[in-house]
Structures are given as C-alpha cells and as structure tokens.
Coordinates of C-alpha atoms in Angstrom, one line a residue:
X185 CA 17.5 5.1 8.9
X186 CA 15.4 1.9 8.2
X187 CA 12.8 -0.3 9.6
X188 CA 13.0 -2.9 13.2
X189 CA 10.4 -5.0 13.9
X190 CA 8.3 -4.7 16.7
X191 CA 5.9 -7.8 16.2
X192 CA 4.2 -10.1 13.8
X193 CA 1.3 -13.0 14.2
X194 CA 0.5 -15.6 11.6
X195 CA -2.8 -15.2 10.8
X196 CA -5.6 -16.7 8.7
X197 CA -6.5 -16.2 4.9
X198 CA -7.1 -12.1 4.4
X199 CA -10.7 -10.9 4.4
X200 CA -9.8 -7.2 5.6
X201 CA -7.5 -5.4 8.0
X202 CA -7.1 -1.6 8.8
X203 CA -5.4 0.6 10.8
X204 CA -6.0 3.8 12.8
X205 CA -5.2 5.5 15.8
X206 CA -2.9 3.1 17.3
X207 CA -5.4 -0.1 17.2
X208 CA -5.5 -2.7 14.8
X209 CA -8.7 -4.3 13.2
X210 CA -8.5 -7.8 11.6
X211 CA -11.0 -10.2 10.1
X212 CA -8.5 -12.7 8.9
X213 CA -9.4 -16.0 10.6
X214 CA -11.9 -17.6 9.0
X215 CA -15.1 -18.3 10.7
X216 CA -14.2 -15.8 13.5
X217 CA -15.4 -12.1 14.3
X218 CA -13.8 -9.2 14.1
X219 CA -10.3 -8.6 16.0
X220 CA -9.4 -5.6 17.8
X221 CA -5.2 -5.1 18.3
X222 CA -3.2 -2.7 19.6
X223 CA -0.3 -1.7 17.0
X224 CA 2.1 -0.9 19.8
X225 CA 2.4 -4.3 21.5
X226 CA 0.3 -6.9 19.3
X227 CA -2.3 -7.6 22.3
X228 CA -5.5 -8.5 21.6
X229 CA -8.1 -5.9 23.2
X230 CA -11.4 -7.8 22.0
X231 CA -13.1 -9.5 19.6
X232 CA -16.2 -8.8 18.0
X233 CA -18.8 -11.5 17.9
X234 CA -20.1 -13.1 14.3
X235 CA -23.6 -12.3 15.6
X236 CA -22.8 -8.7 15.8
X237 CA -21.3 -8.6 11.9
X238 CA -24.1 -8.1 9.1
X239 CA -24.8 -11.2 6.8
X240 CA -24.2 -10.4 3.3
X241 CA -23.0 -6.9 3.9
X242 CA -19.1 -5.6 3.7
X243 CA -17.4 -3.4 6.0
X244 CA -16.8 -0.5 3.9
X245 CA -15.8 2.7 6.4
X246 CA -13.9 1.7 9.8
X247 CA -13.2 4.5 11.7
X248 CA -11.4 4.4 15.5
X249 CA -13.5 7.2 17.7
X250 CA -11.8 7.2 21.0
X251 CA -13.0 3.9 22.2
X252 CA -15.5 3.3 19.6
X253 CA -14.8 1.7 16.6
X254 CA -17.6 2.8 13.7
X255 CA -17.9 0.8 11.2
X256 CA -20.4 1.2 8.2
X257 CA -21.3 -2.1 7.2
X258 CA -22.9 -2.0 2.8
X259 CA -24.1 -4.1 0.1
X260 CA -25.0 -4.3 -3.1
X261 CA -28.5 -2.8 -4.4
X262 CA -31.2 -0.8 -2.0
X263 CA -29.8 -2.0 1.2
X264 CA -29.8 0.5 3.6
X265 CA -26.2 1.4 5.0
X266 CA -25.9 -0.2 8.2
X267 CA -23.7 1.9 10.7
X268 CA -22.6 0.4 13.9
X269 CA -20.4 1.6 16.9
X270 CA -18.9 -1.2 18.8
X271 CA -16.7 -1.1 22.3
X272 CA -12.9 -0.7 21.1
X273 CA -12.0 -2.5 25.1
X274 CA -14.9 -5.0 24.9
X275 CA -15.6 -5.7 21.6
X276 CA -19.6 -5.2 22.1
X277 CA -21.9 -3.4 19.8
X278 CA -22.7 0.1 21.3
X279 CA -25.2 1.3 19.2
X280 CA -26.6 1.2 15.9
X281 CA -28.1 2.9 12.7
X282 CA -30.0 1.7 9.5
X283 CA -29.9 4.4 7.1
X284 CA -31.5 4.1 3.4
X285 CA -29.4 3.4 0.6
X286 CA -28.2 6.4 -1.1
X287 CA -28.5 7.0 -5.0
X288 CA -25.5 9.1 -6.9
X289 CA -21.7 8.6 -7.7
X290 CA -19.1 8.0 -5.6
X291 CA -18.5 7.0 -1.5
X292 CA -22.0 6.7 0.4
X293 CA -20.5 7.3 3.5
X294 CA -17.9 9.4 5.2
X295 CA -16.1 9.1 8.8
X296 CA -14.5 11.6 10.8
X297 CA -13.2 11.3 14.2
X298 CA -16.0 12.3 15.8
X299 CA -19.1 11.5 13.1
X300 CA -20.7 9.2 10.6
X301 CA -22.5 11.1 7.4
X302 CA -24.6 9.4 4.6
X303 CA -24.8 10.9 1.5
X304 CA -27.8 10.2 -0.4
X305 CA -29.9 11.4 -3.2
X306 CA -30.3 14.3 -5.7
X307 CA -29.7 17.6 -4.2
X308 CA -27.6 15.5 -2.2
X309 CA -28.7 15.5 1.4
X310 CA -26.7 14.9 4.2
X311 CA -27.0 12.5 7.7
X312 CA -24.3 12.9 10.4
X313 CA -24.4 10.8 13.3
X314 CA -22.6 10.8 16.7
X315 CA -19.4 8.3 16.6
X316 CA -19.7 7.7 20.3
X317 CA -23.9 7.3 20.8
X318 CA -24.8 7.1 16.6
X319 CA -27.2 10.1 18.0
X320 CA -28.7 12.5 14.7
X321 CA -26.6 15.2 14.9
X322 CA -28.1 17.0 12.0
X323 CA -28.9 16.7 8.2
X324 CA -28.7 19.5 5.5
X325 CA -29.2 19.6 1.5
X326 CA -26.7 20.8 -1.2
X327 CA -29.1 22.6 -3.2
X328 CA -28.0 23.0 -7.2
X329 CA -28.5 26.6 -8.0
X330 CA -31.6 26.9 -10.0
X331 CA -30.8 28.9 -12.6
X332 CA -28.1 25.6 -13.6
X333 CA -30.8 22.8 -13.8
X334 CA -31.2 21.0 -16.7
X335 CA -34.5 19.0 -16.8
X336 CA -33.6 17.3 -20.1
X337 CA -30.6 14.9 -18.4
X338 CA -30.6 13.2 -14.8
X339 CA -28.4 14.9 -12.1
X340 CA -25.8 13.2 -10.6
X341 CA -23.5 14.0 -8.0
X342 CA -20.0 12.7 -6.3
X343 CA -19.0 13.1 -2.2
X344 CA -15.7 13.7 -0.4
X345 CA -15.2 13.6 3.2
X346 CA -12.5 15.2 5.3
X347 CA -12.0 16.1 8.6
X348 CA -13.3 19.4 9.0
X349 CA -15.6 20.0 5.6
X350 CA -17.3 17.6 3.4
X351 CA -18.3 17.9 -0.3
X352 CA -21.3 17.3 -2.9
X353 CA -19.5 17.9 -6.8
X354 CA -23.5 18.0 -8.6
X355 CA -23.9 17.7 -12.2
X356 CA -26.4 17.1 -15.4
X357 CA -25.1 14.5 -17.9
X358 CA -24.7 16.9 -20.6
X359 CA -21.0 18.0 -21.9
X360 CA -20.6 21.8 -21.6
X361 CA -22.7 22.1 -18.6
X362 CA -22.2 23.5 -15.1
X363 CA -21.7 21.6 -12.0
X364 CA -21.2 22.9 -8.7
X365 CA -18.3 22.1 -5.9
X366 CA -20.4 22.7 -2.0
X367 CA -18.5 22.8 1.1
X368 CA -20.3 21.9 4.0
X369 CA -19.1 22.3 7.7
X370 CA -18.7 18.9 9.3
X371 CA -19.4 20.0 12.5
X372 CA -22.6 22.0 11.6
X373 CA -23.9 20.7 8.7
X374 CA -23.6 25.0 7.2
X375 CA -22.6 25.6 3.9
X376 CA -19.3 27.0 3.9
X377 CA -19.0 27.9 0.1
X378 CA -20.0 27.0 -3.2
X379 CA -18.1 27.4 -6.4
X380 CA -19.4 26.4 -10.5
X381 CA -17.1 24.9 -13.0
X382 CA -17.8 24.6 -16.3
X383 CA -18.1 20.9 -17.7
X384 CA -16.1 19.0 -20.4
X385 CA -17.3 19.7 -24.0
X386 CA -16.6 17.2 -25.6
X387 CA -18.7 13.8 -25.8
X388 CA -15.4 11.4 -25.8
X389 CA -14.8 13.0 -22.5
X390 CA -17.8 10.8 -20.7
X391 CA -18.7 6.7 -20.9
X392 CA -22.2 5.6 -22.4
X393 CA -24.2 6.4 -19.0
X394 CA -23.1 10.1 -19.2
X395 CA -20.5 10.0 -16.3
X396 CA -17.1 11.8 -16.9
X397 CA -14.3 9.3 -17.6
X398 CA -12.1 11.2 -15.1
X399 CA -13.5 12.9 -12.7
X400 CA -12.2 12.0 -9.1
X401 CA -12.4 14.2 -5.8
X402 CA -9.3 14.5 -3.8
X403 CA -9.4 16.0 -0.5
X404 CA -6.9 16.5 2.2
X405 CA -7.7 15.6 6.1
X406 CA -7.7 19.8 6.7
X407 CA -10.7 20.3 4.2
X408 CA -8.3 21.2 1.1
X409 CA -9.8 19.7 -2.0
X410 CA -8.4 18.8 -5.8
X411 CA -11.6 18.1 -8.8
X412 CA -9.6 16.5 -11.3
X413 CA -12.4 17.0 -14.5
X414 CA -11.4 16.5 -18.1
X415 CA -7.7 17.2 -18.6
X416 CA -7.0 19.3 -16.1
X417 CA -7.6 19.6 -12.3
X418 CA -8.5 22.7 -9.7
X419 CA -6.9 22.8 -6.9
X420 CA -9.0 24.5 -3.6
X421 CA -8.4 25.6 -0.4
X422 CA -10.7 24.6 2.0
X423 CA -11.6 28.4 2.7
X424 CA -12.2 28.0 -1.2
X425 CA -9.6 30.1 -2.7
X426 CA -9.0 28.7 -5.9
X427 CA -4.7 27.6 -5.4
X428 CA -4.1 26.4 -8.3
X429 CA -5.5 24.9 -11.9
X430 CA -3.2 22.2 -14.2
X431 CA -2.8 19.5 -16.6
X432 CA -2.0 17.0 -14.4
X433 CA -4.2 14.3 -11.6
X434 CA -3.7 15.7 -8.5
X435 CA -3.6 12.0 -6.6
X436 CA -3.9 12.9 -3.1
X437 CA -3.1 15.8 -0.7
X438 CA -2.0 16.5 2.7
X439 CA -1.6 19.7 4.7
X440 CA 0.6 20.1 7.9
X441 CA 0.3 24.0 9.1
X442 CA 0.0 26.7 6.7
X443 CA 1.8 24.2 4.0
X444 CA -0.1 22.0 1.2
X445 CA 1.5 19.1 -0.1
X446 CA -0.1 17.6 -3.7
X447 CA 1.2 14.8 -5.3
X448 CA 0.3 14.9 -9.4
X449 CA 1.3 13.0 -12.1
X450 CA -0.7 12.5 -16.3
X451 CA -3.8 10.5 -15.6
X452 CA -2.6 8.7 -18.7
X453 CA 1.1 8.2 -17.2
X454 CA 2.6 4.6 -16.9
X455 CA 2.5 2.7 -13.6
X456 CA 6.3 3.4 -12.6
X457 CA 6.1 7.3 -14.1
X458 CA 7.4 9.0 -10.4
X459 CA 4.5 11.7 -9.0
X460 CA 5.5 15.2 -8.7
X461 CA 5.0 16.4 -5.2
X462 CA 4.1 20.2 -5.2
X463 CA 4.1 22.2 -2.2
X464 CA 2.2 24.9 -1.9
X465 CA 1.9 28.1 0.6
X466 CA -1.8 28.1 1.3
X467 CA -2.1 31.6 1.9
X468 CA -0.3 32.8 -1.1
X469 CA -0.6 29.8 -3.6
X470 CA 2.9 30.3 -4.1
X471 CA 5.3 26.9 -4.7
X472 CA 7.8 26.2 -2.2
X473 CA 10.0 23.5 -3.6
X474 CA 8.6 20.2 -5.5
X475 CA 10.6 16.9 -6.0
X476 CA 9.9 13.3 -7.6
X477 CA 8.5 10.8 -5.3
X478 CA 7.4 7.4 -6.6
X479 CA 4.5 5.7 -3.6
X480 CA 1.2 7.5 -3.1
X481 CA 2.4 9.3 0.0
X482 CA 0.2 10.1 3.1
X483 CA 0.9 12.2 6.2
X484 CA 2.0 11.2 9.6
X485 CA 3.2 13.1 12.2
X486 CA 6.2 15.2 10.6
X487 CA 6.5 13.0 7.3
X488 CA 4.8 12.1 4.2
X489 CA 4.7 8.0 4.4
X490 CA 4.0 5.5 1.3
X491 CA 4.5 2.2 -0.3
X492 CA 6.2 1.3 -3.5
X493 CA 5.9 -2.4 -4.8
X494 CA 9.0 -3.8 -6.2
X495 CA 9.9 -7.5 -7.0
X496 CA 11.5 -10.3 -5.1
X497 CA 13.8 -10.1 -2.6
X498 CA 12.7 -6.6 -1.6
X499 CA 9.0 -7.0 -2.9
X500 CA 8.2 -3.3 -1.3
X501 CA 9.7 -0.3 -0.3
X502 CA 8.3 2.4 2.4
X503 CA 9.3 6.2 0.9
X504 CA 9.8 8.4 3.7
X505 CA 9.9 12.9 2.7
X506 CA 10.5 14.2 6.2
X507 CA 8.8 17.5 6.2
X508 CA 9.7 20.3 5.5
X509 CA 12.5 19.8 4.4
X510 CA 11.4 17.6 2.1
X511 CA 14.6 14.8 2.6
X512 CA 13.6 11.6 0.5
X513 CA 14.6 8.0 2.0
X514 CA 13.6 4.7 0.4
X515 CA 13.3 2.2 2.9
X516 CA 13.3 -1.5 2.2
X517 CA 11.3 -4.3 3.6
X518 CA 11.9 -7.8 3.6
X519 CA 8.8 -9.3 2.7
X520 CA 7.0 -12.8 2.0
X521 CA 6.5 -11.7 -1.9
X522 CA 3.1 -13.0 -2.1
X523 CA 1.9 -9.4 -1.5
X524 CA 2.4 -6.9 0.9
X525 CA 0.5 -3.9 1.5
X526 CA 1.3 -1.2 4.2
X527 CA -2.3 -1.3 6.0
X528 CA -1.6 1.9 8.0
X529 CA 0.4 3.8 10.2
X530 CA 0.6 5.3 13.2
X531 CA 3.5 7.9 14.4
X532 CA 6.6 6.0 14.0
X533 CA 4.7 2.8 14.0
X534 CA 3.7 0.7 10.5
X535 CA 1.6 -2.1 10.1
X536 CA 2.0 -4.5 6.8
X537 CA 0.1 -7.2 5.7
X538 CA 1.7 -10.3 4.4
X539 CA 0.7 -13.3 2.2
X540 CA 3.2 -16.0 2.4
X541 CA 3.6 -19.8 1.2
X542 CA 2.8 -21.7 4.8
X543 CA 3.1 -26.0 5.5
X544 CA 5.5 -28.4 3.9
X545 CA 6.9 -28.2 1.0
X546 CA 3.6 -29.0 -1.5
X547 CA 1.8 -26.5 0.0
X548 CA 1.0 -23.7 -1.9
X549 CA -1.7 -22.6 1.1
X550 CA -1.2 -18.2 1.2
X551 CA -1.9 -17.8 4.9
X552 CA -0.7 -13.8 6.5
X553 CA 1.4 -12.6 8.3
X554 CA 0.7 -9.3 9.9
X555 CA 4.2 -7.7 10.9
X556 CA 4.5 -4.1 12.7
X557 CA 7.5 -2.4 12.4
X558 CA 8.9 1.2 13.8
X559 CA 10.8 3.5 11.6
X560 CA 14.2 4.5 13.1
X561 CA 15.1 8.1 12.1
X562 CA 18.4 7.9 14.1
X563 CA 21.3 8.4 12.2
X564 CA 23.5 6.0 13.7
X565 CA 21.1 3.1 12.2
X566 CA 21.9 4.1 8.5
X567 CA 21.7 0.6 7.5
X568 CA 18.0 -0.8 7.8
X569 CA 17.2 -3.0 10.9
X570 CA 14.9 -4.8 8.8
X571 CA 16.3 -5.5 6.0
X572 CA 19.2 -7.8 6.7
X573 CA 22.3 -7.8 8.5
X574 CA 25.0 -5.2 8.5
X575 CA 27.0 -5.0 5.2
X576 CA 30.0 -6.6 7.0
X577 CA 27.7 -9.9 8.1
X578 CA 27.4 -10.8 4.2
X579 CA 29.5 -13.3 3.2
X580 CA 31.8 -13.3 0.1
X581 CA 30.8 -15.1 -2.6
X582 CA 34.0 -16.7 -3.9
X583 CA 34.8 -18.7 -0.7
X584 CA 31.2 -20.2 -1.0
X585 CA 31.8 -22.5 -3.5
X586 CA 35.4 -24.4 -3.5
X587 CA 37.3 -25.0 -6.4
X588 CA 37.9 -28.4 -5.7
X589 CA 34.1 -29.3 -5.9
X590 CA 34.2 -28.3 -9.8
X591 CA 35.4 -30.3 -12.6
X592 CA 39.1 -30.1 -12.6
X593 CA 39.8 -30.4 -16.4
X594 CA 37.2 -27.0 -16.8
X595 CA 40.2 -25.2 -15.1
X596 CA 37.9 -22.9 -13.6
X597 CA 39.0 -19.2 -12.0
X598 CA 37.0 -16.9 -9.8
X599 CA 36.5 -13.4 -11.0
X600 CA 34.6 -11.3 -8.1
X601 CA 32.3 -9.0 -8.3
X602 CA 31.2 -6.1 -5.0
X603 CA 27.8 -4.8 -5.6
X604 CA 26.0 -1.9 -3.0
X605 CA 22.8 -2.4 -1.3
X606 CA 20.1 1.0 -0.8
X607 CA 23.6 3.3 -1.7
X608 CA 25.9 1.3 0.8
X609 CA 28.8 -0.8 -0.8
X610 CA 29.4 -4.2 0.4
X611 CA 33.3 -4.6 1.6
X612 CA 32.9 -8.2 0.6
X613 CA 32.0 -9.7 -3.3
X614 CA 28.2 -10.6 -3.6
X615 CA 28.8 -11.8 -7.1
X616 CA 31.2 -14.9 -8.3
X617 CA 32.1 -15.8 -11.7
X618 CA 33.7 -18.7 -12.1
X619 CA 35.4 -18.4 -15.7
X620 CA 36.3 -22.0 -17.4
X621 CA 39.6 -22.0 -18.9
X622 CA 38.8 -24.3 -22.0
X623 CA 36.1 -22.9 -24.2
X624 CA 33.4 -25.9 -23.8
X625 CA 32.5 -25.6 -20.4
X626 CA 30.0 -23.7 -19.3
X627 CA 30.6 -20.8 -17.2
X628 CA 29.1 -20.5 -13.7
X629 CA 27.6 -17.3 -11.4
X630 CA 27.2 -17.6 -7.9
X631 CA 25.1 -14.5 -5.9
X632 CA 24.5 -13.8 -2.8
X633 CA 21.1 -12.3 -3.4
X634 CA 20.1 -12.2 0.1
X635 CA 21.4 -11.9 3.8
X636 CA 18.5 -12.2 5.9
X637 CA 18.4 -11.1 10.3
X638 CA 17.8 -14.4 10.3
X639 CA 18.3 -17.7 8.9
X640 CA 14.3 -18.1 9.5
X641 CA 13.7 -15.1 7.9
X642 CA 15.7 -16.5 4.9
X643 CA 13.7 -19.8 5.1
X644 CA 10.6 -17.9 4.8
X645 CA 12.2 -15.8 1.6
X646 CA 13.5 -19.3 0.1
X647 CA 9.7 -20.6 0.1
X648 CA 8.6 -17.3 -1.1
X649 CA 10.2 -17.6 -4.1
X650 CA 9.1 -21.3 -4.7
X651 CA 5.2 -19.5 -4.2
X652 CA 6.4 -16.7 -6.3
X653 CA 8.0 -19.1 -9.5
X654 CA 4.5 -21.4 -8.7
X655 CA 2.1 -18.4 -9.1
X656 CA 4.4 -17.5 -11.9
X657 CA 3.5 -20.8 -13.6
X658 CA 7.1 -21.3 -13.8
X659 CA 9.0 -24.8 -13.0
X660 CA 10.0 -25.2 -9.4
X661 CA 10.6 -27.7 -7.1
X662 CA 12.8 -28.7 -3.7
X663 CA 15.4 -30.4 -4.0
X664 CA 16.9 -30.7 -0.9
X665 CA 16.0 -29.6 2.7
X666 CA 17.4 -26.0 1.7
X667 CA 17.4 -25.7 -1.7
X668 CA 15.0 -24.8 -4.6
X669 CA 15.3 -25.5 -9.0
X670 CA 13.3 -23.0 -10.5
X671 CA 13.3 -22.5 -14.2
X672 CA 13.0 -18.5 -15.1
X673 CA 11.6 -17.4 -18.0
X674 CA 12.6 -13.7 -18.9
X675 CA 12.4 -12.1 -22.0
X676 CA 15.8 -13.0 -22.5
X677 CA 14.8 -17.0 -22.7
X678 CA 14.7 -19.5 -19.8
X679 CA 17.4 -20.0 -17.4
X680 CA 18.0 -23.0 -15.0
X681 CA 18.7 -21.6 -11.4
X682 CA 19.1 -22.9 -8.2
X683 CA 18.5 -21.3 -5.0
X684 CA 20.3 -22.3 -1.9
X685 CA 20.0 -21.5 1.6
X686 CA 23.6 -21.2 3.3
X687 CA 22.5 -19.7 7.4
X688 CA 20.8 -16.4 6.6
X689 CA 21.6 -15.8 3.2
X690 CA 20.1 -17.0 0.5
X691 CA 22.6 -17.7 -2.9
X692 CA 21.6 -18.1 -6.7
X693 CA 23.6 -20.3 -9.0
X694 CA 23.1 -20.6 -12.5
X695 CA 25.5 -21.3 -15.6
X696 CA 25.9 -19.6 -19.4
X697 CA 24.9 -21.9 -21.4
X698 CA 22.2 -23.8 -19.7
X699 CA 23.8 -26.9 -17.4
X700 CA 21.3 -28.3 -15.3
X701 CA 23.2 -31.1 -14.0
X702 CA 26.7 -28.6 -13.0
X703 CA 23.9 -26.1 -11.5
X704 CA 22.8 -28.9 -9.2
X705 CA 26.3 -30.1 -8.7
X706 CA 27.6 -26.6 -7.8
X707 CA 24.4 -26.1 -5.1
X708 CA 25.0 -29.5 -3.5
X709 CA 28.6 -28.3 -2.9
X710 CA 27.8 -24.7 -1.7
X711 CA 24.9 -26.3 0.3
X712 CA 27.3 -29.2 2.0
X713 CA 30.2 -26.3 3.0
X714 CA 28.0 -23.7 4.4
X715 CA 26.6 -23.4 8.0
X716 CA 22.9 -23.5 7.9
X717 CA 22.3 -22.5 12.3

C-alpha cells in the first residue's frame, strides 16, 4: 500500500491552512483573503474577501458546516470572540456573531458540525449558535456543587468539545481539593452527568498561578473523555462510566462503534518513545488488543491516520492501523524537508503542507507547496506510488561511477553493497565502495540515496537539501547545474559530501579520510556519465 498523488499548487508563504469535510481552506498568499478548495480535484470554489477577515484577530476554530464554513475569529486580551459563517460556494459572509471574551483555562470556543459554543466565565456558562444562520440556540451554566466552593482561592475551569457532549473540568487553586468533570448535551445545552475528582496534593504538582502542571482534557468525536490530572489519568465514557484509571497521558482518543481506541504514553516520555494504543470495549471496559504506534493517530473512515516526522530524504511518514484489526503500515512521503505537516484528511484523501527552497540557486525564499495525495489500500501497489519508483527502476551503484575516471595508481575495486527500502530489498546495489589497493589513498562511497517518480521531484529534493544544510548552518553550495558540496557535521566530526543528481535519483559521494578535491572529481565523473532527462 502507499501514497499517489492526486494534485499539488505552489502557493505563498504559510499563514494557515485546514482541512475538513472534503474542502480545503488556505490563507497562504500574502495580501489575499481566504481560499476555499476542494481536496478532491484542487478547484478553487471561492475566496473570501480581506474586508470580510477581522484586523488584528486570528482564525482560531474553522469548521466546514454543510456549505458554511464557521470560523471563530480571537485575539489577545478582552476582545470579544468574533464568530462568522461565510458561503463555502461563494466565499461571502453569511452571518455573524460578537460574543464577549471569556475568562478561564483552556479553548474559548468549540465547533461541531452543526453549532458554535463559547465558553466563558466562572460557573462556566455556555453560548451555542446555529452553524448555518449563527441563530442563539441556547445557553446553560455548569454549576460547581456548593457544598465544594472554596471562597479562599479563585475558581478556574478548563473546556472540551466534541461532537455530541461538551465539558466544563471546574476547580479552586488549592492542592487536595475537589473539581468537578460536567457533561453537557450539545444538542440541548442539558446536563448529562457530573462526576468529582479529588485534586493533586501536593504543591510541586501546580505552577506559581495555581494551575496544575498537567492537567489536559482529551475527548473523542463520540463524547468519550480522558482528564489527565497529576500522574495519572481517568478515562470516561461519554455515558460517564468510569473505563478506566492509569499512570500514563492518554493523548487522544477515537471511537468507531461500540470500540474505544486511546493512545497513552509517560507525560515525561522522550519525543521518539512509541504511544501505546489501547483498545477498549466500551460496554465492558474490557481491553481488546493494544500495540505500539509512534504518530498521534486520528480516525478516518475504517483507519486510525497520523504523521511521524523523520529526516531527509523521507522527512515524514503517514502510520496507517486499519481497524479492527489493528494492521500497522508506515507509509513514506517524499517531501520538500523544510517541514511538512499532514493538514487533514478526508476518507482516502490527505492533504500535506509543504515548505520548500523556491528561485535560483541563492535563494533561500521557503514558499509551499500544498500536495493531496490518496492512500492506495490495494494490495497489488505494495510498493508506495509516492515514494519513488519501483525497486527495479533504481539504478546500481557500481556502474555509476567508472573505474577509468579514478586515479589509476589508487588501484581502486568496487565492493557492493544491496540495502531494502520500507521492508522491500533492492535487486540492484544502492551502496559502492570503492576500496584503494595501496594504503594512502582514500577510500570512496557512492549511494544512491534517492530514486525519485521523477527527475523534477529529484530536483526539488536536491534543493531541499541545500535549504536543509543552509538552515542547518552548515557549508553548502552548487557546484554545477546538478550538483550540491555540503559539509556535514555529525557527532562523528565533519564530512565533505557531494550530492549529485543523475535523472531521478539523487547520489551521495564522499571519501574516508576527508578528500575534497577526489569527492569533486568523482561527482564530475558520475554527473558527466549519467542521463539527467
């Protein structure tokens, strides 16, 4: 399985993009409105004029509604919230709300499909508005029991939206107290439940304003909700059976059916530490299976979707766990190395955002590239679309550079060296060591590090990793229409390497010890026997 492309546009500097629903909303060319795409086929539906985008104010909450695109427009200080609905087709402002800024932790606003709530305050009371007209729909207030007030500290209190309940977590800044978790119907504005828990004790659990250092809401799209507090985390279902209570951050959750999904890992863990994802019967509490994933995962369709950032050539990976049986694939995607963030999804359809080096060959200019791709599931596409070119397309290494173009008297000889790419093993070496046979000349690797679907594509990943070595602060410069010096610094001590473009694939030389002048020499002649159409 793997990845095809379905489109991409060159676009502006990033300012924000999102994703839902099958449309695409952009603000990345400067100067300009708001665009509205469709994911499907890259046309442009609308745009949404500069006069109808708040001065000074950040789109916080987008939300696609049918054909009505919410968007809840913020800024910093008493401000109110500024929620707008504009035509998805035409690009014009339907209605519009000002709403006073709320006070208390966490999002101000929530979006659903089909409403808009502000949270503000202390009880923490509750707006909801009409996606389609911004009509009132109704307001309620999550009362804190009285018999748990605390005069002596200030109240706060944290939201959570999700599609069919939302959430007000209330507390008092004092360790050891009680705080209470209400559920609210979305729909209705009733409360659905209500449920205390009990604090952190101890002082070095909270920062200097009182607020605990790790409390975080997690809630699932079905109403499901994880309060991570202190060192451990409860785990509720959205009817508010307590599931389950741990050690570890629940990180997110998804539920498809009867089955809930939670990915947990230590708060404290290190960046690469993989998540466990649990899965949970919802009527029993009982675990199915669990398994290691490594990309905060969400749902789509019959899948758990996410993005795990690697390094150059292959600066990201998708992770697909097809449900239920729970089937891991990491899927990689050739990418600009700039960044790259998957900006949502849609069925089998996902949309990244690219920075990449753009202009001649000074310019270090990161202009995007936004790029939709659809997931292939079929079996008979094993090897990704994306990615590069069928195993069998790479080229072998040791008939890249001739013999003849080395120093004679170094009496060099070719050792080669097969490698495999995402679990499939090249039929061809990828690797070329070119031993001397006197013991004062250096000895030289040659790597195919890259075949690309096209030699474009491998243009664009040669100048990526010019902008990557650059941002880097690393020595790199052209030195020739399709080749690159860059001077690498890993722990291990610098290294001299030149990167040559040869068609689609994109080759590294570089020699043990350090021999600037043979690495050039050596690129020159891989560069000058290659075909580059």
């Amino acid at each position: 399985m793997g990845l095809r492309e379905v489109w991409h546009a060159d676009l502006g500097e990033r300012n924000s993009l999102y994703a839902d629903h099958g449309y695409i909303v952009s603000s990345a060319l400067q100067g300009r409105g708001l665009m509205i795409t469709q994911m499907a086929t890259g046309r442009r539906l609308s745009e949404i004029s500069p006069h109808d985008i708040p001065q000074e104010y950040t789109a916080e909450h987008l939300r696609i509604s049918g054909s009505t695109l919410v968007i809840a427009w913020t800024a910093l200080g008493s401000d109110p919230v500024l929620l707008r609905g504009y035509g998805v087709e035409t690009g014009r402002q339907i209605w519009r709300r000002d709403v006073d800024q709320p006070s208390g932790w966490g999002p101000r606003v929530e979006l659903t499909e089909n409403m808009a709530a502000v949270f503000s305050g202390f009880p923490a009371k509750v707006n909801a508005f009409g996606a389609h007209t911004g009509a009132h729909l109704w307001s309620a207030e999550t009362v804190h029991p009285e018999g748990l007030r605390l005069p002596s500290r200030e109240p706060s209190a944290v939201y959570a939206g999700a599609g069919k309940v939302w959430y007000a977590f209330m507390w008092h800044r004092y360790p050891g107290s009680l705080a209470t978790l209400t559920a609210l119907d979305s729909f209705t504005g009733a409360k659905l439940w209500q449920r205390a828990i009990r604090m952190p004790a101890a002082p070095s659990s909270y920062d200097a304003t009182g607020y605990p250092t790790s409390l975080q809401l997690a809630p699932s799209d079905s109403g499901d909700i994880a309060v991570n507090l202190g060192e451990e985390h409860r785990l509720y279902s959205n009817s508010g059976r307590l599931l389950s209570q741990g050690s570890d951050y629940v990180w997110s959750l998804a539920r498809k059916g009867s089955v809930l999904y939670a990915q947990e890992k230590d708060q404290w863990a290190k960046e690469y530490t993989p998540f466990r994802l649990r899965v949970l019967d919802v009527n029993s509490g009982g675990k199915l299976w669990e398994r290691s994933v490594y990309a905060p995962l969400e749902l789509e369709g019959d899948s758990l979707i996410g993005q795990i950032h690697h390094e150059w050539p292959m600066a990201t990976y998708v992770e697909y766990v097809a449900l239920p049986s729970g089937r891991s694939v990491q899927i990689p995607v050739l990418s600009s190395v700039f960044h790259t963030d998957l900006i949502g999804s849609d069925g089998d359809l996902l949309a990244f955002w690219e920075e990449k080096e753009h202009g001649n060959s000074s310019s270090q200019v990161p202009l995007g590239r936004l790029t939709v791709y659809r997931l292939i599931t079929d079996p008979g596409n094993s090897y990704p679309a994306l990615a590069g070119l069928p195993p069998a397309r790479w080229p072998n290494a040791c008939r890249l550079l001739p013999l003849s173009k080395l120093p004679t008297d170094a009496h060099y000889t070719p050792i080669p060296q097969r490698r495999s790419i995402f679990g499939t093993r090249l039929p061809r070496p990828s690797t070329c060591t070119y031993v001397p046979g006197t013991g004062t000349a250096p000895l030289i690797r040659l790597t195919v590090e890259w075949t690309a679907p096209s030699p474009r594509e491998a243009e664009r990943l040669l100048r990526s990793r010019l902008a990557l070595a650059r941002l880097s602060f690393q020595t790199a410069e052209w030195i020739g229409p399709r080749r690159i010096a860059v001077t690498e610094v890993p722990p291990s001590g610098k290294i001299y390497a030149v990167y040559v473009r040869i068609g689609a694939s994109l080759v590294r030389i570089t020699t043990t010890p350090a021999a600037p002048a043979l690495v050039r020499r050596a690129a020159a002649a891989v560069d000058s026997s290659g075909s580059h159409d």
